Short mmCIF file of C-alpha atoms and ligand atoms in Angstrom, two decimals:
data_model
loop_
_atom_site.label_atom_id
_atom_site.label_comp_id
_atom_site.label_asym_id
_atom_site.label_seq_id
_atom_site.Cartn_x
_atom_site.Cartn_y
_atom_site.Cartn_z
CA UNK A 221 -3.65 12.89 11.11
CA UNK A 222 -2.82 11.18 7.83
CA UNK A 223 -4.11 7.90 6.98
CA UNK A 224 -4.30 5.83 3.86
CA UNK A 225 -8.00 5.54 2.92
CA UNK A 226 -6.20 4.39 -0.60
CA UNK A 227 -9.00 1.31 -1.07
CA UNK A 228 -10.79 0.55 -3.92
CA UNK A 229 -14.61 0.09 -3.94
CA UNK A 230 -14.35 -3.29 -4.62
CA UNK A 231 -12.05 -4.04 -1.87
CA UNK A 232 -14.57 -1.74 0.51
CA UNK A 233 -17.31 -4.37 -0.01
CA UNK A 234 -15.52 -7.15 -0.09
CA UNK A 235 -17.21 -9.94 -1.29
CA UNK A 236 -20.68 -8.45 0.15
CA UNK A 237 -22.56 -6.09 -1.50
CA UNK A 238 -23.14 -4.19 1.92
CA UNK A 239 -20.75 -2.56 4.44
CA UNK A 240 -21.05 -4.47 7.35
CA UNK A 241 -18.80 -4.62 10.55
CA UNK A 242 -17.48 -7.75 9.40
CA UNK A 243 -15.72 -6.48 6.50
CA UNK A 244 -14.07 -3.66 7.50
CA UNK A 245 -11.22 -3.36 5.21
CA UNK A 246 -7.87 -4.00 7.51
CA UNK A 247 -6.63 -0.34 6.27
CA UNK A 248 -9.34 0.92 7.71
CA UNK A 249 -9.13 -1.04 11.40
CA UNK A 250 -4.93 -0.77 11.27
CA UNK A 251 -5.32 3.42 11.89
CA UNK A 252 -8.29 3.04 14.65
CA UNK A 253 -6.18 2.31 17.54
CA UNK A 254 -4.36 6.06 16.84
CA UNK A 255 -7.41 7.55 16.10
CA UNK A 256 -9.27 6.17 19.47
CA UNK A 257 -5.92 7.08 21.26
CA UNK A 258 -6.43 10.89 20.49
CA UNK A 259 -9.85 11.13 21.69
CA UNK A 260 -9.35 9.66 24.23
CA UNK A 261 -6.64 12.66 25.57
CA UNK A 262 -8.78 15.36 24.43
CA UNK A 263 -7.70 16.28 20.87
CA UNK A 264 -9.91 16.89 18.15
CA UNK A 265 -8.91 14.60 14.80
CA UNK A 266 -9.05 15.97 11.46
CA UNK A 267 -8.31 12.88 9.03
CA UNK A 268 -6.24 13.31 5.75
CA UNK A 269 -5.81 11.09 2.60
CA UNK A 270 -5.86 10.34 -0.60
CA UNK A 271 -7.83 7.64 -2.91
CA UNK A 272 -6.99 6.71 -5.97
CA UNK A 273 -6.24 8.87 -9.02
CA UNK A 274 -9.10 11.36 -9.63
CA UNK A 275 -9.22 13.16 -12.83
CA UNK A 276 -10.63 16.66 -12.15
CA UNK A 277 -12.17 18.31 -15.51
CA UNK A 278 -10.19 21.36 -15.77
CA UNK A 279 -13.18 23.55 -17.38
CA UNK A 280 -14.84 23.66 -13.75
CA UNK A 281 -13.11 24.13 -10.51
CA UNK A 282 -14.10 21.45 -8.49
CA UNK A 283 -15.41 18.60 -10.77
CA UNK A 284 -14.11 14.99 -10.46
CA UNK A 285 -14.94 12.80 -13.30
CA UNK A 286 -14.19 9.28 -11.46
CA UNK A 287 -15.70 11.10 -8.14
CA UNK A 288 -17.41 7.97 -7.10
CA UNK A 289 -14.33 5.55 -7.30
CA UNK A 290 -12.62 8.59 -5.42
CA UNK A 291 -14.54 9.90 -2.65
CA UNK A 292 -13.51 9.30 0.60
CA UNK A 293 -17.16 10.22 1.87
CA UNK A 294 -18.77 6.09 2.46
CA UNK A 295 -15.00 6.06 4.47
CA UNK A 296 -16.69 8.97 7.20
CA UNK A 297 -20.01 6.78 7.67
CA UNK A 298 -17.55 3.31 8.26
CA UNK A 299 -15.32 5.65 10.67
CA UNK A 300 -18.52 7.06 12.31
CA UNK A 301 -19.99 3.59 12.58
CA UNK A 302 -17.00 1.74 14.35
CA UNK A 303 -16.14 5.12 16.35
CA UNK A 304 -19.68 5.33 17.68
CA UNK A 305 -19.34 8.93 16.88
CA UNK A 306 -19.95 11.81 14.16
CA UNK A 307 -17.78 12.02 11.66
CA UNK A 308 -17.74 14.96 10.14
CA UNK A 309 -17.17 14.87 6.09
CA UNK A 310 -15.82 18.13 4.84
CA UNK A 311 -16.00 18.31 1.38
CA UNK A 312 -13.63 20.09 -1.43
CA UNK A 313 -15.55 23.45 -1.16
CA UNK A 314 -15.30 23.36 2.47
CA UNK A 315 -11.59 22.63 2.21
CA UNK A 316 -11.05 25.45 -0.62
CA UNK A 317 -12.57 27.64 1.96
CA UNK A 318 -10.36 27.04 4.56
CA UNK A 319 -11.25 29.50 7.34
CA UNK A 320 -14.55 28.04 7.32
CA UNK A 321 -13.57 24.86 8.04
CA UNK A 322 -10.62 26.25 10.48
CA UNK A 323 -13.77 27.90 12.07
CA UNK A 324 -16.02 24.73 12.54
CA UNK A 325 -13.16 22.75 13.89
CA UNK A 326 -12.44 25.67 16.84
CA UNK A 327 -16.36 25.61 17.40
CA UNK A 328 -16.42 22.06 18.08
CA UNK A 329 -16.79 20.09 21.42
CA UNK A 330 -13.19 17.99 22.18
CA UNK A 331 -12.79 14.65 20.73
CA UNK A 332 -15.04 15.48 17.80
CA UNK A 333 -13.65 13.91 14.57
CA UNK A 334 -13.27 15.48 11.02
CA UNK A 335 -12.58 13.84 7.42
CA UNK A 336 -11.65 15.71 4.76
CA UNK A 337 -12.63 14.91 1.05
CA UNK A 338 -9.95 13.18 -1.23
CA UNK A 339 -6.70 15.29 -1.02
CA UNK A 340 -5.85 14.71 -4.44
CA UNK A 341 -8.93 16.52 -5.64
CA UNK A 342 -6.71 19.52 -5.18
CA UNK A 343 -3.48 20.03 -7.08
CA UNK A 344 -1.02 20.34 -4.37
CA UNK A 345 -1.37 17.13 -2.43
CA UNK A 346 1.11 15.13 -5.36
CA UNK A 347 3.54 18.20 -5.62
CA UNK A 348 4.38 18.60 -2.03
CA UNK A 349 3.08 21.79 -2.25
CA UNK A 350 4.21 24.27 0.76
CA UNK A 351 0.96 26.78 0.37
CA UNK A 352 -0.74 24.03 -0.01
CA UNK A 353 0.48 22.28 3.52
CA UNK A 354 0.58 25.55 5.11
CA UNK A 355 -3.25 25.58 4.31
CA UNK A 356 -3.53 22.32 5.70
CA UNK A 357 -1.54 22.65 8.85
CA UNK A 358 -3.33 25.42 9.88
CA UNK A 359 -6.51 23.72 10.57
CA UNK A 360 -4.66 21.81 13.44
CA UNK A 361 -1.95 22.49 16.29
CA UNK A 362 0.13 19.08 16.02
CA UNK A 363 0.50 16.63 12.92
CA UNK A 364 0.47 12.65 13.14
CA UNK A 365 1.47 10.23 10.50
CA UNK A 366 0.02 6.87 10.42
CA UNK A 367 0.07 6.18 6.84
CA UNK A 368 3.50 4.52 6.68
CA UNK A 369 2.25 3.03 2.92
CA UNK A 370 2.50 6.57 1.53
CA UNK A 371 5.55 7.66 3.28
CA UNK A 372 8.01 6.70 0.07
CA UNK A 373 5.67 9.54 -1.69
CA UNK A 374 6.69 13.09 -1.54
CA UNK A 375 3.09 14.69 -0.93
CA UNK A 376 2.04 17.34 0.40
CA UNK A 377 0.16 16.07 3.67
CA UNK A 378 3.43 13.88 3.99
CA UNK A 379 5.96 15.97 3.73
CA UNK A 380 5.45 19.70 3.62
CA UNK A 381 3.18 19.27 6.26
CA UNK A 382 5.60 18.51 8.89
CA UNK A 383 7.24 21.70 8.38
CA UNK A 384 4.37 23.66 9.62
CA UNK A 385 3.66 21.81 12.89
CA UNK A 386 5.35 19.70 15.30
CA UNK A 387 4.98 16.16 13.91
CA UNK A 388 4.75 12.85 15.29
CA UNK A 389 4.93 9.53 14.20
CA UNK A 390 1.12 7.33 15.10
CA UNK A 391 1.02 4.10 16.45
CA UNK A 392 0.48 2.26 13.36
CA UNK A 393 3.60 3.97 11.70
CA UNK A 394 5.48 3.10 15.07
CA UNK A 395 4.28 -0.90 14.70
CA UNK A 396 5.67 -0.77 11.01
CA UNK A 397 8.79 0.36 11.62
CA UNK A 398 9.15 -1.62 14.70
CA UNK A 399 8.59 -4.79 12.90
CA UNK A 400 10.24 -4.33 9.67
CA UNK A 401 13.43 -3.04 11.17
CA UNK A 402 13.86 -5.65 13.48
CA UNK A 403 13.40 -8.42 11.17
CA UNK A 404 15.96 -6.43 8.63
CA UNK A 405 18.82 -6.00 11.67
CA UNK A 406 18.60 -9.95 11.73
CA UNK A 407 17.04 -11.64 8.88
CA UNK A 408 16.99 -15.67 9.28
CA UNK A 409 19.55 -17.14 6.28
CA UNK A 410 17.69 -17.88 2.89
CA UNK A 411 15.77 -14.35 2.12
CA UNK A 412 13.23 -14.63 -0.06
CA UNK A 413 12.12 -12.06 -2.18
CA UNK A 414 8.68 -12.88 -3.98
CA UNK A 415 7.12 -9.93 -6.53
CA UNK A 416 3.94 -10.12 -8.92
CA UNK A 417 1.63 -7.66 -9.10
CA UNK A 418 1.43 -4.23 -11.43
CA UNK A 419 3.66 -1.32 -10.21
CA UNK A 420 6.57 -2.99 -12.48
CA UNK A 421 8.85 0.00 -12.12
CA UNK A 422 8.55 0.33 -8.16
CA UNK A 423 9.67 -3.42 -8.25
CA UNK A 424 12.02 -3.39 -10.53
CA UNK A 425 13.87 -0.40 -9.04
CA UNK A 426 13.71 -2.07 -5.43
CA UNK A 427 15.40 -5.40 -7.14
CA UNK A 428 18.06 -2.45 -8.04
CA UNK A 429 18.08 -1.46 -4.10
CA UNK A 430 18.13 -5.00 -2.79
CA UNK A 431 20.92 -5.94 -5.19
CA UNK A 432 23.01 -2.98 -4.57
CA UNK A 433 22.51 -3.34 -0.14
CA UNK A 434 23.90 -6.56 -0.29
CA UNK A 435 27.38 -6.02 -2.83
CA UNK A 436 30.51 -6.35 -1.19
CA UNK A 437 28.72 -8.26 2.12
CA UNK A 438 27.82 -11.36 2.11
CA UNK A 439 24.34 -11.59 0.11
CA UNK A 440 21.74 -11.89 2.33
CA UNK A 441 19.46 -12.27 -0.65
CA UNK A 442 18.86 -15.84 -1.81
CA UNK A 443 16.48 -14.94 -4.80
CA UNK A 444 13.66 -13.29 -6.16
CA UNK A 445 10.79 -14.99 -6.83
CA UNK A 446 8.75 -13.28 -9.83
CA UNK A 447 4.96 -13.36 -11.05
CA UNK A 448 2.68 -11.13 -12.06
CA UNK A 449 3.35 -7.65 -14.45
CA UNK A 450 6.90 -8.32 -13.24
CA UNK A 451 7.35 -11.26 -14.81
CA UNK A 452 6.11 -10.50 -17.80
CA UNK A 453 8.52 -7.37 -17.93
CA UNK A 454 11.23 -10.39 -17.94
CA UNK A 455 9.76 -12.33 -20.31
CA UNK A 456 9.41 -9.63 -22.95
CA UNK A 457 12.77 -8.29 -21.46
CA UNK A 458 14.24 -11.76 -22.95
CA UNK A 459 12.77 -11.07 -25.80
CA UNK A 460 9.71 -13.53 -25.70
CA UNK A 461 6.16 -12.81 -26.85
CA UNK A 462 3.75 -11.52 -24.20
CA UNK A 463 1.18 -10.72 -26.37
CA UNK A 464 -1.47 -7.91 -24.57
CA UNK A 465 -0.27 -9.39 -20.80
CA UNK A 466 0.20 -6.55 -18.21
CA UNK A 467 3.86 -5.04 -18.63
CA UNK A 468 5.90 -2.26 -18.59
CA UNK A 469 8.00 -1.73 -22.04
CA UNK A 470 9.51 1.23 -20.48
CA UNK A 471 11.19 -1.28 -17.96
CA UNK A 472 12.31 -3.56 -20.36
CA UNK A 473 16.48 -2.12 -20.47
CA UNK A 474 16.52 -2.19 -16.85
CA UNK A 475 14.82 -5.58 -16.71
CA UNK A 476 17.26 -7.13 -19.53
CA UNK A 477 20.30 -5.29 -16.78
CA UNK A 478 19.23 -7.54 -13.77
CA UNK A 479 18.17 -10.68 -15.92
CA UNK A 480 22.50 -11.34 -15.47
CA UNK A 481 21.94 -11.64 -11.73
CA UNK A 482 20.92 -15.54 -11.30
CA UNK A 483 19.39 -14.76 -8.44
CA UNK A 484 15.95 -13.49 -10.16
CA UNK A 485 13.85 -16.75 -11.06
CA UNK A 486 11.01 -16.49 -13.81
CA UNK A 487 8.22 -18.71 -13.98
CA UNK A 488 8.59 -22.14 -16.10
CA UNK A 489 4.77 -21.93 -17.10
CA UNK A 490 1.58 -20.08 -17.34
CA UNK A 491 -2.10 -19.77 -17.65
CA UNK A 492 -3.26 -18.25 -20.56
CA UNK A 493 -6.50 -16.61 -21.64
CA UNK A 494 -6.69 -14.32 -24.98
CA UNK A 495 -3.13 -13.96 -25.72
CA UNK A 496 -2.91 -12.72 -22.13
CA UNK A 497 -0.41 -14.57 -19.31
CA UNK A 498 -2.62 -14.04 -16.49
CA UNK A 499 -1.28 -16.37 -13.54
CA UNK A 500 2.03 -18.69 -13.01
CA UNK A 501 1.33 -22.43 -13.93
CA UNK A 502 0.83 -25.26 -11.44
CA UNK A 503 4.80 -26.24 -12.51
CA UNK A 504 5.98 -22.59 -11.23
CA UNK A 505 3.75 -22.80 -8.08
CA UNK A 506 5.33 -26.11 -7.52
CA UNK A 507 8.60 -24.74 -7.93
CA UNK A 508 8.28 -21.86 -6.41
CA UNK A 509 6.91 -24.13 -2.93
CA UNK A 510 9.53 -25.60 -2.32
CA UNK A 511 12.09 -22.92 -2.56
CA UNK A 512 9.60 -21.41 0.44
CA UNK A 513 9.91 -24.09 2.16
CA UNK A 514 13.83 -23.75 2.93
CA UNK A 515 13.39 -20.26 2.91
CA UNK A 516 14.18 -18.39 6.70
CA UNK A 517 12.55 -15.06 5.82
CA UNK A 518 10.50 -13.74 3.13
CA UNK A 519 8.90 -10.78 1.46
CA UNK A 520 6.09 -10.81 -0.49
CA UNK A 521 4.53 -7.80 -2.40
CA UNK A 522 2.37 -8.00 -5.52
CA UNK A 523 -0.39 -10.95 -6.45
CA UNK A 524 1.20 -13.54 -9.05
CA UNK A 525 -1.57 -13.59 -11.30
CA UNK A 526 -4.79 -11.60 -12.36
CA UNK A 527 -6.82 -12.01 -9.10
CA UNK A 528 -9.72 -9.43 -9.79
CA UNK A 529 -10.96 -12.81 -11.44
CA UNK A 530 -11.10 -15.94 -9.12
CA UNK A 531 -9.52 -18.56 -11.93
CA UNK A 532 -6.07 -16.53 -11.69
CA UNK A 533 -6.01 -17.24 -8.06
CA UNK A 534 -4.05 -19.94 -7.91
CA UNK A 535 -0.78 -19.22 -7.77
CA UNK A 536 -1.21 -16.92 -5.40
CA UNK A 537 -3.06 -19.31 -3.20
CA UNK A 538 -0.20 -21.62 -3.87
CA UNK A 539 2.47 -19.06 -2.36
CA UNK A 540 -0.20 -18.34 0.79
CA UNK A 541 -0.08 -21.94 1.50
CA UNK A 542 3.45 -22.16 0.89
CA UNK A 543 4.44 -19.65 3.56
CA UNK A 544 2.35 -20.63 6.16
CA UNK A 545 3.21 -24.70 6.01
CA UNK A 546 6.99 -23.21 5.98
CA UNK A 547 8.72 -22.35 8.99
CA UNK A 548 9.77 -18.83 7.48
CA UNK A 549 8.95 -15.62 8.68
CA UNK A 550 6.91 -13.49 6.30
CA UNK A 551 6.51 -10.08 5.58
CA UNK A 552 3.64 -9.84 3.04
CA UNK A 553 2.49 -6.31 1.84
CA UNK A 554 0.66 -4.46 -0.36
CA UNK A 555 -3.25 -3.48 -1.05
CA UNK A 556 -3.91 -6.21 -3.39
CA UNK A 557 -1.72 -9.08 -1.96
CA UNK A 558 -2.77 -8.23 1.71
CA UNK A 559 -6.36 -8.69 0.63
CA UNK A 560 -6.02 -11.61 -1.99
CA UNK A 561 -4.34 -13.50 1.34
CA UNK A 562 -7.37 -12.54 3.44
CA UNK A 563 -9.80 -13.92 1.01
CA UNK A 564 -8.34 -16.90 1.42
CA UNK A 565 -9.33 -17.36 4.52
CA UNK A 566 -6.19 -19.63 6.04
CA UNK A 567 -6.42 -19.35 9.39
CA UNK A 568 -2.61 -17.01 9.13
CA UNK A 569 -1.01 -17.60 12.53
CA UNK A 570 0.02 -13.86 13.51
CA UNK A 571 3.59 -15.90 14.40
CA UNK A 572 5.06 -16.52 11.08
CA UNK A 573 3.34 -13.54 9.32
CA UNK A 574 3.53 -9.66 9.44
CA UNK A 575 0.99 -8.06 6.92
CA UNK A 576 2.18 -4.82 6.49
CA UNK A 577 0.38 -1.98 4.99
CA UNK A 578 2.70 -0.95 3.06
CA UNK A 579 3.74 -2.25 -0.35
CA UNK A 580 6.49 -0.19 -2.68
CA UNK A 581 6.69 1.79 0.89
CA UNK A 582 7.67 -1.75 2.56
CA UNK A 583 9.32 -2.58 -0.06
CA UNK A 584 11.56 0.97 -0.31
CA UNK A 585 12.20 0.62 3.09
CA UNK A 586 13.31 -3.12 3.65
CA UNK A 587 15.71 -2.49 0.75
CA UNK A 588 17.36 -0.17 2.57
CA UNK A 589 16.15 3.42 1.07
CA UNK A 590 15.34 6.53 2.73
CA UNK A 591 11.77 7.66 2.83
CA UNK A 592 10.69 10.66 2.93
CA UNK A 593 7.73 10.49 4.61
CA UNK A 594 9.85 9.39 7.78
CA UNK A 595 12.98 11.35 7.38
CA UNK A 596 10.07 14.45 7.61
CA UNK A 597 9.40 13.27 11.03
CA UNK A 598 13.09 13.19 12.07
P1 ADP B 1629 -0.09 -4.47 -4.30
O1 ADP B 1629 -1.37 -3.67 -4.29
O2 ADP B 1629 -0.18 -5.70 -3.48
O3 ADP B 1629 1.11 -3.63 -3.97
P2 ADP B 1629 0.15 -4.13 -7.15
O4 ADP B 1629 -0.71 -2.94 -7.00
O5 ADP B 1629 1.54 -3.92 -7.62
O6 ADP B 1629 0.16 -4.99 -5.81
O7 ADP B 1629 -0.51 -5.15 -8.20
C1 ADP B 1629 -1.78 -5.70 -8.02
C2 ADP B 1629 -2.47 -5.89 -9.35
O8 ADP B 1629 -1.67 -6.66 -10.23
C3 ADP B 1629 -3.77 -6.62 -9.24
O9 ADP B 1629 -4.81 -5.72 -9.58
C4 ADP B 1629 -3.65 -7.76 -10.24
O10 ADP B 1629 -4.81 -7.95 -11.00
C5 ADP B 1629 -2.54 -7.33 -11.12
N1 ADP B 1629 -1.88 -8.46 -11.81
C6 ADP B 1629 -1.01 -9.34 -11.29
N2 ADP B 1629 -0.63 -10.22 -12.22
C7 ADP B 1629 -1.29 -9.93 -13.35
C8 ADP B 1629 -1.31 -10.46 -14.67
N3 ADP B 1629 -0.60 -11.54 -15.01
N4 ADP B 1629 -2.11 -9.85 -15.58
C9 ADP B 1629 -2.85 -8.78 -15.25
N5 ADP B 1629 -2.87 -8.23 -14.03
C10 ADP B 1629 -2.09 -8.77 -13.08
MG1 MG B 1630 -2.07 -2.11 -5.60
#
């Protein structure tokens, strides 16, 4: 079963220095219902996924040098605590020996549950490798994906996987695609689009997407809403100084393409800290309010502002509130919106708001693309 473990240690905690059942990160709870579901008709589980981007040190086989950040082992004893069961963490060795692990699997009792280490420890996992897979599928009989949020990536425990076993789609996955696609087949008049955060090229290229769906019929799109890296990529895209803030030269052609579409809005101010645009002003908040407030249906992926720090909160904060005094219905994705939303601590009525766990996946697939991940399962 793949999952997306893909959290941050930071985001593990939460604001507590502790694991504790009350901050369970919401990646983590979102795949338990699949998980539970399997026991419960006799299967064993072996979990897959990937965190982060380790660095292995090519001198020695198996050596990580961000290991810590990357490790998915604290993930078996937050599984094993909320399953009330052993998990069992198989680490890289294990996994490079294979039959081992193939072997301890057959000589467990049913319902017993297995986590591998960190796919991308190995070199296969990001190249869709088909030995790789192979190797992976054979330490099962059936394959489930419940990691919709990876399933724009062409990886190995995605994709090649599926080729090896008879694959099915978990209940997680199922929820996504249920939700997403049925607010897509009939989106309420005024979309809009609202994108911050780092991964400029992801957003930029979905802007592309978006654009492109809605040519010829009548634009479903009202406008795009921008904050974050993305803005900046605009800013510097017009030519403006950004100084050191967070953006991606490489997108700046692209950027200075779409800039002729009206429909993308930059912000009128900013807040500032060494030469750095780290958060939309209170003017841009303000603005941006009140186009959410005619708004019937919106999408939000990436934060507006530099949120590891709590004084670049608050445009962010400003959009939460936004959307939830509106009468709009939300889609809000992402790993660092979804949780920057959740720290907030509204009390988000489940009516106007889908958090999905996907963010350029959500984002790829709303627009309109295929992803692989899914077309796998077809
Ligand atoms: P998500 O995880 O929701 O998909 P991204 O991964 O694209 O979003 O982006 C989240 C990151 O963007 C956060 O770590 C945040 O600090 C960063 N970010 C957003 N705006 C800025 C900014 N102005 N300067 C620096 N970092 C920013
Ligand atoms: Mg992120």
């Amino acid at each position: 079963m793949r999952v997306d473990f893909n959290i941050n240690d930071a985001d593990l905690r939460g604001s507590k220095r502790e694991f504790t059942r009350n901050n369970i990160h919401p990646r983590i709870l979102a795949v338990l219902p699949t998980i539970k579901f399997l026991i419960k008709r006799g299967t064993k589980v072996v979990i897959l996924s990937h965190r982060g981007r380790p660095t292995t040190i090519k001198s020695s086989k198996f050596k990580v040098k961000n290991y810590k950040q990357s490790s998915l082992k604290p993930f078996g004893k937050i599984l094993s605590s909320l399953l009330k069961k052993r998990v069992n963490f198989v680490n890289l060795d294990a996994l490079s020996l294979i039959n081992r692990t193939k072997e301890k699997i057959r000589g467990s009792i049913t319902g017993s549950v297995f986590l591998l280490e960190n796919l991308r420890f190995l070199p296969g996992e990001d190249k869709n490798d088909k030995k790789f897979a192979k190797q992976l599928a054979s330490l099962a009989t059936f394959y489930v994906n419940d990691a919709f949020s990876v399933s724009h990536r062409k990886n190995a425990s995605v994709v090649a996987i599926t080729k090896f076993l008879p694959s099915y789609a978990g209940l997680l996955l199922e929820k996504e695609i249920k939700n997403l696609s049925r607010i897509m087949k009939n989106p309420k008049k005024l979309l809009v689009i609202i994108l911050g955060g780092a991964k400029v090229s992801d957003k930029i290229g979905v802007i592309k997407n978006f654009l492109k769906e809605v040519k010829g019929q009548k634009s479903k799109i009202n406008c795009f809403l921008t904050g974050g890296g993305v803005a900046n990529t605009f800013f510097a895209a017009q030519g403006l100084p950004v100084g050191k803030s967070l953006y991606e030269k490489e997108m700046i052609p692209a950027a200075r393409q779409l800039l002729k579409s009206r429909k993308i809005i930059l912000p009128v101010d900013a807040v500032r800290k060494d030469k750095k645009i780290l958060d939309i002003g209170p003017k841009t908040a303000e603005k941006y309010s009140q186009i959410i407030k005619k708004a019937g249906t919106i999408i939000w992926n990436g934060p507006m502002g530099y949120i590891e720090d709590p004084k670049f909160t608050k445009g962010s904060k400003a959009i939460t509130e936004a959307i939830l005094k509106s009468r709009a219905f939300a889609i809000v994705g992402g790993g660092e919106t979804t949780s920057i939303i959740s720290n907030f601590q509204f009390p988000i009525s489940k009516k106007n708001i889908f958090i999905s766990t996907g963010g350029g996946a959500m984002l790829e697939y709303l627009a309109g693309k295929k992803l692989p991940g899914l077309e796998a399962l077809k």
